[in-house]
């Protein structure tokens, strides 16, 4: 999936102008959520980074500055990096050629030869029927049907599509060939998938103001495809794309760089993301100070925190629900999902209040907004099974439960890393720290090569190694990983292990395997520090706060002029580019130099000064 960017109205990564107090420990730094009333009707709950364990910096001496993130959609571009480390771009809208090598050299056969070949394949009687059909194209509704095995169907398709005029539409169905006149030259084109390279049509996509799942659903609805990841579509003919391109464009979706491939894509089949970000109205630091900060980020990296979007945007953070589920306090988890929340819209608040007062699931369902998906799933279960809290919570979709559980793992990881930096800094690994190494005992996955869904070998995973004194010279701080808690987690063999034990005990959770509190969660490992790759930056002066300061791939294809620097412009913008690995947050990289809050609420009301 290429060139993704989000609208400013859907701000999932952002910042504000309040600096963090990085000297405080986590225990002393947690701040109560600030509720600011802008008017009599609306209350905004602001979530602080300290609420989710984000406190420290790699370089605590940087000055920080005011800026506005995601003022326009084009201010935050994301280009996926593929598994070969290539940055994905849309460079062409041209649809792929469905003719295979040699097709253009094939002769159009005479009617007599066509009849002879059809007779060989399907018999003389059908050949006569087929000739009568072909000779009367004015009978647009005529349909022929003849039984045929797969090999015969393929040979027939190649005959009529490669050697015959006029073109007819052929379709295999339940052991038969269905023949009719095409209603549309694109939708009913013949595609010889095996000779073109595979049954998957791959494309690069630019999407504007549409999240990934909605984009997939739009394309699937328009094409009839089931997409296994962003842009591989099994059995979708290029002509179908041609018919819907204009509709897709209106939805903020652009497809290009098509090709046929043998394997589909699944989640995880990528090498990272390349970001192009514009920070507007930069104030509070000179260009020399900004250069120093940017060079520090490039040279020293940033703490690889899980960003604010991992924890949701409401006053009930997702990790608190995950914590209750891990503790098997399912009633508490249910209450956190369903009970009233600070700062919500009136229709949500009314429904939640009714639930808190009556626990009448049917009455609440009648007034709860349709978009409240997890809440409605719980209430639907409760309407038939009152008070069965464990089963109610477990009735939620697996991806929703995973979101809550992974948020808690991320919260603990953030807390541990913040305390690790406070106690031991970020300059070198310690004895007992973990690094990831190749798994020498890996079992060969002999079936993987035959799997057409996904391109990454799921068994090709590194394993944790505990560092000894002799290992310290072999590894740097960039190699150090810390675990996300789980039933199979290997913990560091030093003071950091006790931090995990302490922080989870504060939440009433045991890290001991015998207590089985991480049922269904294996755990994982995450680098403590990350360095951006392919990083560069420029400064831009501008006068109009709404002026476009960065072009997208589609803009470039449409030959739109590049934004230009305005000499002595009123405002200063910073345009920065860098590549990060999978599951790394650009806002956490920006936080290292900006020293500002990165929640969507903190950023939403900023404007040019």
Coordinates of C-alpha atoms in Angstrom, one line a residue:
X1 CA 0.0 0.0 0.0
X2 CA 1.6 3.2 -1.1
X3 CA 1.4 6.9 -0.3
X4 CA -1.1 6.8 2.6
X5 CA -2.0 10.0 4.4
X6 CA -4.7 11.0 6.8
X7 CA -6.9 14.1 6.9
X8 CA -6.4 16.7 9.5
X9 CA -9.9 15.9 10.8
X10 CA -8.7 12.3 11.6
X11 CA -5.7 13.2 13.6
X12 CA -4.2 10.0 15.0
X13 CA -0.7 11.4 15.5
X14 CA -0.2 15.0 16.7
X15 CA 1.4 17.4 19.2
X16 CA 0.8 20.5 21.3
X17 CA 2.9 23.2 22.8
X18 CA 3.4 21.9 26.4
X19 CA 6.8 20.6 27.1
X20 CA 7.3 17.4 29.1
X21 CA 9.1 17.2 32.5
X22 CA 11.5 14.4 31.6
X23 CA 13.3 14.5 35.0
X24 CA 10.3 13.1 36.9
X25 CA 9.9 9.4 37.4
X26 CA 6.8 7.7 36.2
X27 CA 5.3 7.4 39.6
X28 CA 5.6 11.1 40.3
X29 CA 4.9 12.2 36.7
X30 CA 1.4 10.7 36.1
X31 CA -0.9 13.7 35.8
X32 CA -4.6 13.7 36.1
X33 CA -6.4 14.1 32.8
X34 CA -7.2 17.7 32.2
X35 CA -10.7 18.6 31.3
X36 CA -11.2 21.8 29.5
X37 CA -14.6 23.2 28.8
X38 CA -14.6 25.3 25.6
X39 CA -18.3 26.1 25.8
X40 CA -21.4 25.1 27.7
X41 CA -22.1 22.2 25.5
X42 CA -18.8 20.4 24.8
X43 CA -16.1 19.1 27.1
X44 CA -12.7 17.9 25.7
X45 CA -10.7 15.4 27.7
X46 CA -7.0 15.7 27.1
X47 CA -4.9 12.6 27.5
X48 CA -1.2 13.1 28.5
X49 CA 1.7 11.0 27.3
X50 CA 2.5 10.3 30.9
X51 CA -0.8 8.5 31.2
X52 CA 0.6 5.8 29.0
X53 CA 4.2 5.7 30.3
X54 CA 5.8 8.0 27.7
X55 CA 8.2 10.2 29.7
X56 CA 11.9 10.1 28.7
X57 CA 14.1 11.3 25.7
X58 CA 17.3 10.0 24.2
X59 CA 18.8 13.5 24.2
X60 CA 17.3 15.5 27.1
X61 CA 19.1 18.7 26.2
X62 CA 17.2 19.6 23.0
X63 CA 15.2 22.8 23.2
X64 CA 11.9 21.9 21.5
X65 CA 9.6 24.1 19.6
X66 CA 6.0 25.0 18.8
X67 CA 4.6 23.7 15.5
X68 CA 1.3 22.5 14.0
X69 CA 1.1 18.9 12.7
X70 CA -1.4 17.7 10.1
X71 CA -2.9 21.1 9.3
X72 CA -3.6 19.8 5.8
X73 CA -3.9 16.2 4.7
X74 CA -0.8 16.5 2.6
X75 CA 1.2 17.4 5.7
X76 CA 1.5 13.8 6.7
X77 CA 2.4 11.4 3.8
X78 CA 3.2 7.8 4.4
X79 CA 4.7 5.6 1.7
X80 CA 4.9 1.9 2.5
X81 CA 8.3 0.3 2.3
X82 CA 8.1 -3.2 0.7
X83 CA 10.0 -6.3 1.9
X84 CA 12.8 -5.5 -0.5
X85 CA 13.2 -2.1 1.2
X86 CA 11.8 -0.2 -1.8
X87 CA 9.7 2.9 -1.1
X88 CA 6.3 2.4 -2.8
X89 CA 5.1 5.1 -5.1
X90 CA 2.4 5.5 -7.6
X91 CA 4.2 6.3 -10.9
X92 CA 1.5 5.4 -13.4
X93 CA -2.2 4.9 -13.6
X94 CA -1.9 2.7 -16.7
X95 CA -3.8 -0.6 -16.4
X96 CA -1.7 -3.8 -17.0
X97 CA -1.7 -5.5 -20.4
X98 CA -3.7 -8.7 -20.3
X99 CA -2.1 -10.0 -23.5
X100 CA 0.7 -12.4 -22.8
X101 CA 3.9 -12.5 -24.9
X102 CA 3.1 -13.9 -28.3
X103 CA -0.6 -13.0 -28.3
X104 CA -0.1 -10.0 -30.6
X105 CA 1.5 -12.3 -33.2
X106 CA -1.6 -14.7 -33.3
X107 CA -3.6 -14.6 -36.5
X108 CA -7.4 -14.1 -36.6
X109 CA -8.7 -17.4 -37.9
X110 CA -11.3 -17.7 -40.6
X111 CA -14.8 -18.8 -39.7
X112 CA -14.1 -22.2 -41.2
X113 CA -11.0 -22.8 -39.1
X114 CA -12.8 -21.6 -35.9
X115 CA -15.6 -24.1 -36.7
X116 CA -13.0 -26.9 -37.1
X117 CA -11.2 -26.1 -33.8
X118 CA -14.5 -25.9 -31.9
X119 CA -15.6 -29.2 -33.3
X120 CA -12.3 -30.8 -32.1
X121 CA -12.9 -29.4 -28.6
X122 CA -16.6 -29.6 -28.1
X123 CA -18.1 -31.6 -30.9
X124 CA -19.9 -30.9 -34.2
X125 CA -23.3 -30.2 -32.7
X126 CA -22.0 -27.5 -30.4
X127 CA -19.8 -26.1 -33.2
X128 CA -23.0 -25.5 -35.3
X129 CA -24.7 -23.9 -32.3
X130 CA -21.7 -21.7 -31.7
X131 CA -21.5 -20.6 -35.4
X132 CA -25.2 -19.6 -35.3
X133 CA -24.5 -17.6 -32.1
X134 CA -21.5 -15.8 -33.6
X135 CA -23.3 -15.0 -36.8
X136 CA -26.1 -13.1 -35.0
X137 CA -24.6 -10.6 -32.6
X138 CA -27.8 -8.6 -32.8
X139 CA -29.3 -11.2 -30.4
X140 CA -27.6 -9.6 -27.4
X141 CA -29.4 -11.8 -24.8
X142 CA -28.4 -15.1 -26.4
X143 CA -26.6 -17.6 -24.1
X144 CA -24.9 -20.9 -24.9
X145 CA -24.0 -23.5 -22.3
X146 CA -21.9 -26.6 -22.9
X147 CA -20.2 -29.1 -20.5
X148 CA -16.4 -29.1 -20.5
X149 CA -13.6 -30.0 -18.2
X150 CA -11.0 -27.5 -17.0
X151 CA -8.4 -28.2 -19.7
X152 CA -11.0 -27.9 -22.5
X153 CA -12.3 -24.7 -21.1
X154 CA -8.8 -23.1 -21.1
X155 CA -8.2 -24.2 -24.7
X156 CA -11.6 -22.8 -25.7
X157 CA -10.9 -19.5 -24.0
X158 CA -7.6 -19.1 -25.7
X159 CA -9.1 -19.9 -29.1
X160 CA -12.0 -17.4 -28.9
X161 CA -9.9 -14.6 -27.2
X162 CA -6.8 -15.0 -29.3
X163 CA -8.0 -16.0 -32.7
X164 CA -11.6 -14.8 -33.2
X165 CA -13.5 -11.7 -34.0
X166 CA -16.0 -10.5 -32.8
X167 CA -15.2 -11.0 -29.1
X168 CA -17.5 -13.1 -27.0
X169 CA -17.6 -13.5 -23.2
X170 CA -16.8 -16.9 -21.8
X171 CA -17.2 -18.0 -18.2
X172 CA -16.6 -21.4 -16.5
X173 CA -19.2 -22.4 -14.0
X174 CA -20.0 -25.8 -12.4
X175 CA -18.2 -27.8 -15.2
X176 CA -19.7 -25.8 -18.1
X177 CA -18.7 -23.0 -20.4
X178 CA -21.2 -20.1 -20.5
X179 CA -21.0 -18.0 -23.7
X180 CA -22.7 -14.7 -24.2
X181 CA -22.2 -11.3 -25.8
X182 CA -20.2 -9.0 -23.5
X183 CA -22.3 -6.3 -21.8
X184 CA -19.1 -4.3 -21.2
X185 CA -15.7 -4.6 -23.0
X186 CA -13.8 -4.3 -19.7
X187 CA -15.9 -6.2 -17.1
X188 CA -16.0 -9.4 -19.2
X189 CA -12.5 -9.4 -20.6
X190 CA -10.6 -12.7 -20.7
X191 CA -7.5 -13.0 -18.4
X192 CA -5.2 -16.0 -18.7
X193 CA -4.0 -15.7 -15.1
X194 CA -1.5 -18.5 -15.2
X195 CA 0.3 -17.1 -18.2
X196 CA 0.3 -13.5 -16.9
X197 CA 2.1 -14.4 -13.7
X198 CA -0.5 -15.2 -11.1
X199 CA -4.1 -14.9 -9.9
X200 CA -3.5 -11.7 -7.9
X201 CA -3.7 -8.2 -9.3
X202 CA -1.3 -6.0 -7.3
X203 CA -1.6 -2.3 -7.2
X204 CA -0.1 0.7 -5.3
X205 CA -2.7 2.9 -3.6
X206 CA -2.9 6.4 -2.4
X207 CA -5.7 7.1 0.0
X208 CA -6.8 10.4 1.4
X209 CA -8.8 10.6 4.6
X210 CA -9.8 6.9 4.5
X211 CA -8.4 4.4 6.9
X212 CA -7.0 1.1 5.6
X213 CA -10.0 -1.1 6.3
X214 CA -12.5 1.3 4.8
X215 CA -10.3 1.6 1.7
X216 CA -10.3 -2.2 1.4
X217 CA -14.0 -2.4 1.9
X218 CA -14.7 0.2 -0.8
X219 CA -12.5 -1.6 -3.3
X220 CA -14.0 -5.0 -2.4
X221 CA -17.5 -3.6 -2.9
X222 CA -16.7 -2.0 -6.2
X223 CA -14.7 -4.9 -7.6
X224 CA -16.2 -8.0 -5.9
X225 CA -12.8 -8.8 -4.6
X226 CA -11.7 -10.2 -1.2
X227 CA -8.4 -8.4 -0.5
X228 CA -6.0 -10.1 1.9
X229 CA -4.1 -6.9 2.4
X230 CA -4.1 -3.5 1.0
X231 CA -3.5 -4.0 -2.6
X232 CA -3.6 -7.6 -3.8
X233 CA -6.9 -8.6 -5.3
X234 CA -7.5 -12.2 -6.2
X235 CA -9.1 -12.8 -9.6
X236 CA -9.9 -9.1 -10.2
X237 CA -9.6 -8.2 -13.8
X238 CA -8.0 -4.9 -14.8
X239 CA -11.2 -3.9 -16.6
X240 CA -13.1 -3.9 -13.4
X241 CA -10.7 -1.4 -12.0
X242 CA -11.1 0.7 -15.2
X243 CA -14.8 0.9 -14.6
X244 CA -14.5 2.1 -11.0
X245 CA -11.5 4.4 -11.1
X246 CA -13.5 7.6 -11.2
X247 CA -15.7 6.4 -8.2
X248 CA -12.6 5.4 -6.3
X249 CA -11.0 8.8 -6.9
X250 CA -14.1 10.5 -5.5
X251 CA -13.7 8.4 -2.4
X252 CA -10.1 9.5 -2.0
X253 CA -8.6 6.3 -3.4
X254 CA -6.1 6.2 -6.3
X255 CA -4.7 2.9 -7.8
X256 CA -1.7 2.5 -10.0
X257 CA 1.4 0.6 -10.9
X258 CA -0.6 -2.6 -11.6
X259 CA 1.0 -6.0 -12.1
X260 CA 0.0 -9.6 -11.9
X261 CA 1.7 -11.6 -9.0
X262 CA 1.6 -15.1 -7.8
X263 CA 1.4 -14.5 -4.1
X264 CA -1.1 -12.3 -2.2
X265 CA -0.2 -9.9 0.6
X266 CA -1.1 -10.4 4.2
X267 CA -0.6 -8.2 7.3
X268 CA 3.0 -7.9 8.1
X269 CA 4.3 -8.2 4.5
X270 CA 6.1 -4.9 4.5
X271 CA 9.5 -3.5 5.5
X272 CA 8.3 -0.3 7.2
X273 CA 7.1 3.1 6.2
X274 CA 8.6 6.2 4.7
X275 CA 7.2 9.5 6.1
X276 CA 7.1 12.9 4.6
X277 CA 5.9 15.4 7.2
X278 CA 5.3 19.1 7.2
X279 CA 5.4 20.9 10.6
X280 CA 3.8 24.4 10.1
X281 CA 4.3 27.7 12.0
X282 CA 7.5 26.6 13.6
X283 CA 8.4 28.9 16.5
X284 CA 10.5 28.9 19.6
X285 CA 13.8 27.8 18.0
X286 CA 16.1 29.3 15.5
X287 CA 17.0 27.4 12.3
X288 CA 20.4 26.6 13.8
X289 CA 18.8 25.1 16.9
X290 CA 16.4 23.2 14.7
X291 CA 19.3 21.8 12.6
X292 CA 21.0 20.7 15.8
X293 CA 17.8 18.9 17.0
X294 CA 17.3 17.2 13.6
X295 CA 20.9 16.1 13.5
X296 CA 20.6 14.6 17.0
X297 CA 17.5 12.7 15.9
X298 CA 19.3 11.4 12.8
X299 CA 22.5 10.4 14.8
X300 CA 21.1 9.3 18.1
X301 CA 17.6 8.1 17.3
X302 CA 14.5 8.2 19.6
X303 CA 12.9 6.0 22.2
X304 CA 10.7 3.5 20.3
X305 CA 7.6 4.1 22.4
X306 CA 4.2 2.9 21.4
X307 CA 2.5 6.1 20.4
X308 CA -0.7 7.7 21.7
X309 CA -2.9 6.3 19.0
X310 CA -2.2 2.8 20.5
X311 CA -4.3 3.8 23.5
X312 CA -7.4 5.4 21.9
X313 CA -8.7 8.9 22.2
X314 CA -11.4 8.7 24.9
X315 CA -11.0 9.2 28.6
X316 CA -11.1 5.4 29.0
X317 CA -7.8 4.4 27.6
X318 CA -7.7 1.0 25.9
X319 CA -5.0 -0.4 28.1
X320 CA -7.2 -0.1 31.2
X321 CA -9.7 -2.4 29.5
X322 CA -6.9 -4.8 28.6
X323 CA -5.7 -4.8 32.2
X324 CA -9.1 -5.8 33.4
X325 CA -9.4 -8.6 30.9
X326 CA -5.9 -9.9 31.8
X327 CA -7.0 -9.9 35.5
X328 CA -10.1 -11.8 34.4
X329 CA -12.2 -9.0 36.0
X330 CA -14.7 -9.2 33.1
X331 CA -17.4 -7.1 34.8
X332 CA -14.9 -4.3 35.2
X333 CA -13.8 -4.6 31.6
X334 CA -17.5 -4.4 30.6
X335 CA -18.1 -1.4 32.8
X336 CA -15.1 0.4 31.3
X337 CA -16.5 -0.1 27.8
X338 CA -20.1 0.7 28.6
X339 CA -20.2 3.2 31.5
X340 CA -20.4 7.0 31.0
X341 CA -17.1 8.7 29.9
X342 CA -15.9 12.3 30.3
X343 CA -16.1 14.4 27.2
X344 CA -18.4 12.3 25.0
X345 CA -21.2 13.5 22.7
X346 CA -24.6 13.9 24.3
X347 CA -26.1 10.9 22.5
X348 CA -23.4 8.6 23.7
X349 CA -23.6 10.0 27.2
X350 CA -27.4 9.6 27.4
X351 CA -27.1 5.9 26.3
X352 CA -24.2 5.2 28.7
X353 CA -26.0 6.9 31.6
X354 CA -29.1 4.8 31.0
X355 CA -27.0 1.6 31.1
X356 CA -25.4 2.7 34.4
X357 CA -28.8 3.4 35.9
X358 CA -30.8 0.5 34.6
X359 CA -28.6 -2.2 33.0
X360 CA -31.4 -2.7 30.5
X361 CA -29.5 -3.8 27.4
X362 CA -32.5 -3.6 25.0
X363 CA -33.5 -0.1 26.0
X364 CA -29.9 1.1 25.7
X365 CA -29.4 -0.5 22.3
X366 CA -32.4 1.4 21.0
X367 CA -30.7 4.8 21.6
X368 CA -27.0 4.0 21.4
X369 CA -25.4 5.3 18.1
X370 CA -24.8 2.6 15.5
X371 CA -21.1 3.5 15.4
X372 CA -20.6 2.3 19.0
X373 CA -19.5 -1.1 17.7
X374 CA -17.9 -2.8 20.8
X375 CA -20.6 -1.3 23.1
X376 CA -23.4 -2.7 20.8
X377 CA -21.8 -6.1 20.6
X378 CA -21.7 -6.3 24.4
X379 CA -25.3 -5.1 24.8
X380 CA -26.6 -7.5 22.1
X381 CA -25.1 -10.4 24.2
X382 CA -26.4 -9.0 27.5
X383 CA -29.9 -8.6 26.0
X384 CA -30.0 -12.4 25.8
X385 CA -27.6 -13.4 28.6
X386 CA -27.8 -10.9 31.5
X387 CA -24.8 -10.7 33.9
X388 CA -22.7 -13.2 32.0
X389 CA -19.7 -10.8 31.9
X390 CA -16.9 -13.2 30.9
X391 CA -18.8 -14.6 27.9
X392 CA -20.0 -11.1 27.0
X393 CA -16.5 -9.7 26.8
X394 CA -15.3 -12.8 25.0
X395 CA -18.1 -12.3 22.4
X396 CA -16.2 -9.3 21.1
X397 CA -14.4 -9.8 17.8
X398 CA -10.9 -11.2 18.2
X399 CA -9.3 -8.1 16.7
X400 CA -11.1 -5.9 19.3
X401 CA -10.0 -8.0 22.2
X402 CA -6.4 -8.0 20.8
X403 CA -6.5 -4.2 20.6
X404 CA -7.3 -4.0 24.4
X405 CA -4.7 -6.7 25.4
X406 CA -1.9 -5.4 23.2
X407 CA -2.6 -1.9 24.6
X408 CA -1.8 -3.1 28.1
X409 CA 1.3 -4.9 26.9
X410 CA 2.4 -1.6 25.2
X411 CA 1.7 0.4 28.4
X412 CA 3.9 -1.8 30.5
X413 CA 6.6 -1.7 27.8
X414 CA 6.5 2.1 27.8
X415 CA 6.7 2.3 31.6
X416 CA 9.6 0.0 31.8
X417 CA 11.6 1.8 29.1
X418 CA 11.0 5.2 30.7
X419 CA 12.3 3.9 34.0
X420 CA 15.2 2.2 32.3
X421 CA 16.3 5.5 30.7
X422 CA 16.0 7.3 34.0
X423 CA 18.1 4.7 35.9
X424 CA 20.6 3.7 33.3
X425 CA 20.5 6.1 30.3
X426 CA 20.6 5.2 26.7
X427 CA 24.2 4.9 25.8
X428 CA 25.0 1.2 26.1
X429 CA 23.5 -2.3 26.8
X430 CA 23.8 -3.9 30.2
X431 CA 24.6 -7.4 31.4
X432 CA 21.3 -9.3 31.4
X433 CA 19.7 -7.2 28.6
X434 CA 18.1 -8.9 25.7
X435 CA 19.0 -8.9 22.0
X436 CA 17.4 -10.9 19.1
X437 CA 19.5 -13.5 17.3
X438 CA 18.8 -16.0 14.5
X439 CA 17.0 -19.1 15.6
X440 CA 19.4 -22.0 15.0
X441 CA 16.9 -24.6 15.9
X442 CA 14.2 -23.3 13.5
X443 CA 12.0 -25.9 11.9
X444 CA 11.9 -25.6 8.1
X445 CA 8.4 -24.7 6.9
X446 CA 8.1 -26.9 3.9
X447 CA 4.6 -25.8 3.1
X448 CA 5.3 -22.1 3.0
X449 CA 6.4 -22.0 -0.6
X450 CA 3.1 -23.4 -1.7
X451 CA 1.1 -20.8 0.3
X452 CA -0.2 -18.1 -2.1
X453 CA -1.5 -15.8 0.7
X454 CA 1.5 -14.0 2.2
X455 CA 5.1 -13.5 1.4
X456 CA 6.8 -13.7 4.8
X457 CA 7.8 -17.0 6.2
X458 CA 6.0 -17.1 9.6
X459 CA 8.7 -19.4 11.1
X460 CA 11.5 -17.0 10.3
X461 CA 11.6 -15.3 13.6
X462 CA 14.6 -14.3 15.7
X463 CA 14.8 -15.4 19.4
X464 CA 15.9 -13.5 22.5
X465 CA 19.5 -13.9 23.9
X466 CA 20.5 -12.7 27.4
X467 CA 23.7 -10.7 27.3
X468 CA 26.7 -11.7 29.4
X469 CA 29.7 -9.6 30.2
X470 CA 31.5 -11.1 27.2
X471 CA 28.7 -10.1 24.9
X472 CA 28.7 -6.4 25.7
X473 CA 31.4 -5.4 23.1
X474 CA 29.5 -7.2 20.3
X475 CA 26.2 -5.2 20.7
X476 CA 25.1 -1.6 20.9
X477 CA 22.1 0.0 22.5
X478 CA 20.3 -0.2 19.2
X479 CA 20.3 -4.0 19.5
X480 CA 18.7 -4.0 22.9
X481 CA 15.1 -5.2 23.0
X482 CA 12.6 -5.3 25.8
X483 CA 9.7 -7.8 26.0
X484 CA 6.0 -7.2 25.8
X485 CA 4.6 -9.4 28.6
X486 CA 3.1 -12.8 27.6
X487 CA 3.0 -16.4 28.6
X488 CA 6.2 -17.2 26.5
X489 CA 8.1 -14.0 27.3
X490 CA 11.8 -14.2 28.2
X491 CA 12.6 -11.3 30.6
X492 CA 15.9 -9.5 31.0
X493 CA 18.1 -11.0 33.8
X494 CA 18.9 -7.7 35.5
X495 CA 17.1 -4.9 37.3
X496 CA 14.7 -4.4 34.4
X497 CA 13.0 -7.7 35.1
X498 CA 12.1 -6.4 38.6
X499 CA 10.6 -3.3 37.0
X500 CA 8.2 -5.6 35.0
X501 CA 7.3 -7.4 38.1
X502 CA 6.8 -4.2 40.1
X503 CA 4.7 -2.4 37.5
X504 CA 2.4 -5.3 36.8
X505 CA 2.0 -6.1 40.5
X506 CA 0.7 -2.5 40.9
X507 CA -2.0 -3.5 38.5
X508 CA -2.8 -6.7 40.3
X509 CA -1.1 -8.8 37.6
X510 CA 1.4 -11.5 38.0
X511 CA 4.2 -12.2 35.5
X512 CA 4.7 -15.7 36.7
X513 CA 3.7 -18.4 34.1
X514 CA 2.0 -20.6 36.7
X515 CA -0.6 -17.9 37.3
X516 CA -1.6 -18.0 33.7
X517 CA -2.8 -14.4 33.5
X518 CA -1.5 -13.9 29.9
X519 CA -3.7 -16.6 28.4
X520 CA -3.6 -16.3 24.6
X521 CA -0.8 -13.7 24.7
X522 CA 2.6 -15.2 23.8
X523 CA 4.4 -11.9 24.1
X524 CA 6.9 -10.2 21.8
X525 CA 10.1 -8.1 21.7
X526 CA 10.6 -4.5 20.7
X527 CA 13.8 -2.5 20.2
X528 CA 14.2 0.1 22.9
X529 CA 15.7 2.7 20.5
X530 CA 15.2 3.4 16.8
X531 CA 17.1 5.5 14.3
X532 CA 15.4 7.0 11.3
X533 CA 16.8 6.0 7.9
X534 CA 17.0 8.1 4.7
X535 CA 16.4 11.2 6.8
X536 CA 16.5 14.7 5.3
X537 CA 14.8 18.0 5.8
X538 CA 14.2 21.4 4.4
X539 CA 12.8 24.7 5.6
X540 CA 10.0 26.5 3.8
X541 CA 8.7 30.1 4.2
X542 CA 5.1 30.8 3.4
X543 CA 2.4 33.4 3.9
X544 CA -1.0 31.6 3.5
X545 CA -1.6 29.2 6.5
X546 CA -3.7 26.9 4.2
X547 CA -1.1 26.8 1.4
X548 CA -0.1 23.3 0.2
X549 CA 3.5 22.7 1.1
X550 CA 4.0 19.1 -0.1
X551 CA 2.9 17.3 -3.3
X552 CA 1.6 13.7 -3.3
X553 CA 2.3 11.0 -5.9
X554 CA -1.0 11.8 -7.6
X555 CA -0.1 15.5 -7.7
X556 CA 3.2 14.7 -9.4
X557 CA 1.4 12.5 -12.0
X558 CA -1.0 15.3 -12.7
X559 CA 2.0 17.7 -13.2
X560 CA 0.9 20.0 -10.4
X561 CA 3.6 22.6 -9.6
X562 CA 5.8 21.9 -6.6
X563 CA 5.3 24.2 -3.7
X564 CA 7.9 27.0 -3.6
X565 CA 9.6 28.8 -0.8
X566 CA 8.4 32.4 -0.3
X567 CA 11.3 34.7 0.4
X568 CA 10.7 36.5 3.8
X569 CA 7.4 34.6 4.2
X570 CA 5.5 35.2 7.4
X571 CA 5.6 31.6 8.6
X572 CA 8.3 29.0 8.8
X573 CA 7.6 25.3 8.1
X574 CA 9.8 22.3 8.5
X575 CA 9.5 19.5 5.9
X576 CA 11.2 16.3 7.1
X577 CA 11.4 12.8 5.6
X578 CA 12.6 9.6 7.1
X579 CA 12.0 5.8 7.0
X580 CA 11.0 3.8 10.1
X581 CA 10.6 0.0 10.6
X582 CA 7.3 -1.8 11.1
X583 CA 5.2 -0.8 14.1
X584 CA 7.3 2.3 14.7
X585 CA 5.5 5.7 15.3
X586 CA 6.5 8.8 13.4
X587 CA 5.1 10.9 16.2
X588 CA 7.5 9.4 18.7
X589 CA 10.3 10.4 16.4
X590 CA 9.0 13.9 16.1
X591 CA 8.4 14.1 19.9
X592 CA 12.2 13.7 20.4
X593 CA 12.8 17.1 18.7
X594 CA 9.5 18.9 19.3
X595 CA 9.2 18.2 23.1
X596 CA 5.4 18.5 22.8
X597 CA 2.4 16.3 23.6
X598 CA 1.4 14.0 20.7
X599 CA -2.2 13.1 21.4
X600 CA -4.9 14.1 18.9
X601 CA -6.7 16.2 21.5
X602 CA -3.6 18.2 22.2
X603 CA -3.1 19.1 18.6
X604 CA -6.7 19.6 17.5
X605 CA -7.1 23.2 18.5
X606 CA -3.7 24.6 17.4
X607 CA -3.7 27.4 14.8
X608 CA -1.2 29.8 13.3
X609 CA -0.1 32.4 15.7

